[in-house]
Amino acid sequence: MTDDANAPWLIVGLGNPGPEYAGNRHNVGFMVVDLLAERMGGKFKRAQKAQAQVVEGRMGPPGPANRRVVLAKPMSYMNLSGGPVTALRDFYKVPTARVVAVHDELDIDYGVLRLKLGGGDNGHNGLKSMTKAMGAEYHRLRFGIGRPPGRMQVADFVLKDFSSAERKELDYFVDRAADAVECLVTEGLERAQSAYNS
């Protein structure tokens, strides 16, 4: 697929569907794309060609920096994200380098953001599934959630809601992550990294 200048961006929030998972650390990707949809004035609807919910719209100021975007939440559960994302990428004719995965990251302190293109999956099942389905050359916005305390298992930690102390700052961090996605899409990776990779 060629990197067509007019091709849309596909912003994928990774998470698990269903109300019981909504506040989990693992669902921070959903939280970020929900906020982006709100900013764009869009409502998620079922995708025709994929097991996902999507919002189509535009991002950025009027003029040349304004971009077509598709926001997506795979509805397949985290470890099967690759199928829906690849189906959406193909349906909307999005170059893989214009796919952005927004996901939780254990190896970064809570609230810290890291943007990058390509790389490994660091044990993250959502990324593992995406990379298996379409290769690794997509963007990632890694949202730090820190490591589990004491001997808590990683799986238990990521499937727990943010703590009450964390929730005090969660809206601010989600807001900043949404800003970082907008900056990446409208101004490019280097500019977004220098502004948001704290």
Short mmCIF file of C-alpha atoms in Angstrom, two decimals:
data_model
loop_
_atom_site.label_atom_id
_atom_site.label_comp_id
_atom_site.label_asym_id
_atom_site.label_seq_id
_atom_site.Cartn_x
_atom_site.Cartn_y
_atom_site.Cartn_z
CA MET A 1 0.00 0.00 0.00
CA THR A 2 1.46 3.34 -1.01
CA ASP A 3 1.67 6.20 1.44
CA ASP A 4 -0.93 8.31 -0.35
CA ALA A 5 -0.92 11.87 0.97
CA ASN A 6 -4.73 11.84 1.01
CA ALA A 7 -5.09 8.52 2.80
CA PRO A 8 -6.77 8.71 6.20
CA TRP A 9 -5.14 7.92 9.53
CA LEU A 10 -6.50 5.02 11.58
CA ILE A 11 -6.31 5.71 15.33
CA VAL A 12 -6.92 2.49 17.26
CA GLY A 13 -7.62 2.50 20.97
CA LEU A 14 -6.80 -0.91 22.42
CA GLY A 15 -9.00 -2.34 25.15
CA ASN A 16 -11.64 -4.93 25.98
CA PRO A 17 -15.34 -4.46 25.16
CA GLY A 18 -18.02 -4.50 27.83
CA PRO A 19 -18.88 -2.37 30.87
CA GLU A 20 -16.97 -4.60 33.30
CA TYR A 21 -13.68 -3.60 31.60
CA ALA A 22 -14.45 0.09 30.99
CA GLY A 23 -12.36 1.54 33.85
CA ASN A 24 -9.47 -0.98 33.63
CA ARG A 25 -5.89 0.11 33.12
CA HIS A 26 -5.87 -2.10 30.02
CA ASN A 27 -8.64 0.07 28.53
CA VAL A 28 -6.83 3.40 28.56
CA GLY A 29 -6.64 3.21 24.75
CA PHE A 30 -10.45 3.21 24.61
CA MET A 31 -10.50 6.22 26.97
CA VAL A 32 -8.20 8.23 24.69
CA VAL A 33 -10.14 7.53 21.47
CA ASP A 34 -13.43 8.23 23.29
CA LEU A 35 -12.09 11.70 24.11
CA LEU A 36 -10.87 12.22 20.52
CA ALA A 37 -14.35 11.26 19.25
CA GLU A 38 -15.90 13.76 21.67
CA ARG A 39 -13.56 16.50 20.39
CA MET A 40 -14.53 15.67 16.80
CA GLY A 41 -18.23 15.66 17.68
CA GLY A 42 -18.61 12.05 16.53
CA LYS A 43 -20.38 9.01 17.98
CA PHE A 44 -18.99 5.49 17.66
CA LYS A 45 -20.98 3.16 15.44
CA ARG A 46 -20.50 -0.43 14.34
CA ALA A 47 -18.07 -0.82 11.47
CA GLN A 48 -19.54 -2.57 8.43
CA LYS A 49 -16.46 -4.56 7.53
CA ALA A 50 -14.82 -5.30 10.88
CA GLN A 51 -15.54 -6.32 14.45
CA ALA A 52 -15.03 -2.78 15.70
CA GLN A 53 -16.71 0.52 16.48
CA VAL A 54 -15.61 3.52 14.42
CA VAL A 55 -15.95 7.28 14.09
CA GLU A 56 -14.96 9.00 10.84
CA GLY A 57 -14.02 12.66 10.86
CA ARG A 58 -11.30 15.24 10.51
CA MET A 59 -8.53 16.33 12.86
CA GLY A 60 -6.48 19.47 13.03
CA PRO A 61 -6.91 23.12 12.04
CA PRO A 62 -8.59 24.08 8.74
CA GLY A 63 -6.10 24.08 5.89
CA PRO A 64 -3.27 21.79 4.77
CA ALA A 65 -2.70 20.24 8.24
CA ASN A 66 -6.34 19.06 8.42
CA ARG A 67 -6.43 15.25 8.20
CA ARG A 68 -9.05 12.57 7.56
CA VAL A 69 -9.10 10.16 10.47
CA VAL A 70 -10.91 7.01 11.48
CA LEU A 71 -11.06 6.36 15.23
CA ALA A 72 -11.55 2.71 16.11
CA LYS A 73 -12.21 0.46 19.09
CA PRO A 74 -11.80 -3.24 18.25
CA MET A 75 -14.62 -5.27 19.81
CA SER A 76 -12.73 -8.56 19.67
CA TYR A 77 -10.96 -8.51 23.05
CA MET A 78 -7.42 -7.28 23.40
CA ASN A 79 -5.49 -10.39 22.32
CA LEU A 80 -7.43 -10.61 19.01
CA SER A 81 -7.09 -6.93 18.03
CA GLY A 82 -5.10 -7.67 14.86
CA GLY A 83 -8.04 -9.02 12.84
CA PRO A 84 -10.36 -6.01 13.22
CA VAL A 85 -7.51 -3.50 12.82
CA THR A 86 -6.28 -5.13 9.59
CA ALA A 87 -9.83 -5.28 8.22
CA LEU A 88 -10.29 -1.55 8.93
CA ARG A 89 -6.88 -0.70 7.48
CA ASP A 90 -7.78 -2.51 4.24
CA PHE A 91 -11.34 -1.16 4.04
CA TYR A 92 -10.25 2.47 4.49
CA LYS A 93 -7.05 1.97 2.41
CA VAL A 94 -4.81 3.22 5.21
CA PRO A 95 -1.03 2.75 4.82
CA THR A 96 0.31 0.75 7.80
CA ALA A 97 2.52 3.74 8.76
CA ARG A 98 -0.67 5.77 9.29
CA VAL A 99 -2.08 3.32 11.82
CA VAL A 100 -1.68 4.48 15.45
CA ALA A 101 -2.20 2.06 18.34
CA VAL A 102 -2.99 3.75 21.67
CA HIS A 103 -2.25 1.33 24.50
CA ASP A 104 -1.28 0.84 28.15
CA GLU A 105 2.42 0.29 28.89
CA LEU A 106 3.72 -1.40 32.05
CA ASP A 107 7.36 -0.34 31.70
CA ILE A 108 6.64 3.38 31.90
CA ASP A 109 5.58 5.31 35.01
CA TYR A 110 1.92 6.20 35.35
CA GLY A 111 0.83 8.98 33.00
CA VAL A 112 4.11 9.19 31.07
CA LEU A 113 3.68 9.07 27.28
CA ARG A 114 5.96 7.67 24.59
CA LEU A 115 5.34 7.94 20.85
CA LYS A 116 7.21 5.76 18.37
CA LEU A 117 7.03 4.10 14.98
CA GLY A 118 7.57 0.34 14.82
CA GLY A 119 9.32 -1.78 17.44
CA GLY A 120 8.51 -4.82 19.55
CA ASP A 121 5.35 -5.64 21.47
CA ASN A 122 6.97 -5.83 24.93
CA GLY A 123 4.61 -8.67 25.89
CA HIS A 124 1.48 -6.62 25.12
CA ASN A 125 -1.09 -9.01 23.64
CA GLY A 126 -2.92 -6.33 21.66
CA LEU A 127 0.30 -5.24 19.92
CA LYS A 128 1.36 -8.85 19.44
CA SER A 129 -1.89 -9.55 17.59
CA MET A 130 -1.60 -6.39 15.45
CA THR A 131 2.04 -7.05 14.53
CA LYS A 132 1.26 -10.65 13.60
CA ALA A 133 -1.57 -9.46 11.36
CA MET A 134 0.11 -6.55 9.58
CA GLY A 135 3.79 -6.20 10.53
CA ALA A 136 5.34 -3.82 13.06
CA GLU A 137 5.60 -0.60 11.07
CA TYR A 138 2.73 1.26 12.70
CA HIS A 139 2.82 4.09 15.24
CA ARG A 140 2.28 3.50 18.95
CA LEU A 141 1.29 5.88 21.69
CA ARG A 142 2.36 4.13 24.87
CA PHE A 143 0.49 5.34 27.96
CA GLY A 144 2.40 4.48 31.13
CA ILE A 145 0.51 2.57 33.83
CA GLY A 146 3.55 1.51 35.90
CA ARG A 147 4.30 -1.94 37.30
CA PRO A 148 2.01 -3.96 39.59
CA PRO A 149 2.68 -3.51 43.32
CA GLY A 150 4.24 -6.30 45.36
CA ARG A 151 3.56 -9.75 43.96
CA MET A 152 0.40 -8.89 42.05
CA GLN A 153 0.24 -10.69 38.70
CA VAL A 154 0.48 -8.50 35.61
CA ALA A 155 -2.80 -9.90 34.23
CA ASP A 156 -4.63 -8.97 37.46
CA PHE A 157 -3.06 -5.50 37.53
CA VAL A 158 -3.98 -4.49 33.95
CA LEU A 159 -7.56 -5.79 34.39
CA LYS A 160 -8.10 -3.70 37.53
CA ASP A 161 -9.51 -0.18 37.49
CA PHE A 162 -7.17 2.73 38.10
CA SER A 163 -6.76 3.41 41.83
CA SER A 164 -8.58 6.34 43.43
CA ALA A 165 -5.26 8.23 43.65
CA GLU A 166 -4.57 7.56 39.94
CA ARG A 167 -8.10 8.58 38.96
CA LYS A 168 -7.47 12.09 40.33
CA GLU A 169 -5.01 12.67 37.48
CA LEU A 170 -6.46 10.30 34.87
CA ASP A 171 -8.53 12.91 33.00
CA TYR A 172 -5.48 15.15 32.68
CA PHE A 173 -3.29 12.32 31.36
CA VAL A 174 -5.97 11.09 28.92
CA ASP A 175 -6.40 14.67 27.69
CA ARG A 176 -2.64 14.97 27.16
CA ALA A 177 -2.57 11.62 25.30
CA ALA A 178 -5.35 12.85 22.99
CA ASP A 179 -3.32 16.02 22.36
CA ALA A 180 -0.29 13.84 21.51
CA VAL A 181 -2.31 11.86 18.93
CA GLU A 182 -3.55 15.09 17.33
CA CYS A 183 0.00 16.44 17.20
CA LEU A 184 1.30 13.21 15.61
CA VAL A 185 -1.39 13.23 12.92
CA THR A 186 -1.21 16.94 12.05
CA GLU A 187 2.47 17.78 12.68
CA GLY A 188 4.37 14.49 12.40
CA LEU A 189 6.22 12.10 14.69
CA GLU A 190 9.31 14.19 15.50
CA ARG A 191 7.29 17.21 16.56
CA ALA A 192 4.95 15.03 18.65
CA GLN A 193 7.87 13.20 20.28
CA SER A 194 9.64 16.40 21.25
CA ALA A 195 6.41 17.83 22.70
CA TYR A 196 5.04 14.74 24.49
CA ASN A 197 7.76 12.17 25.15
CA SER A 198 8.34 13.40 28.70
#
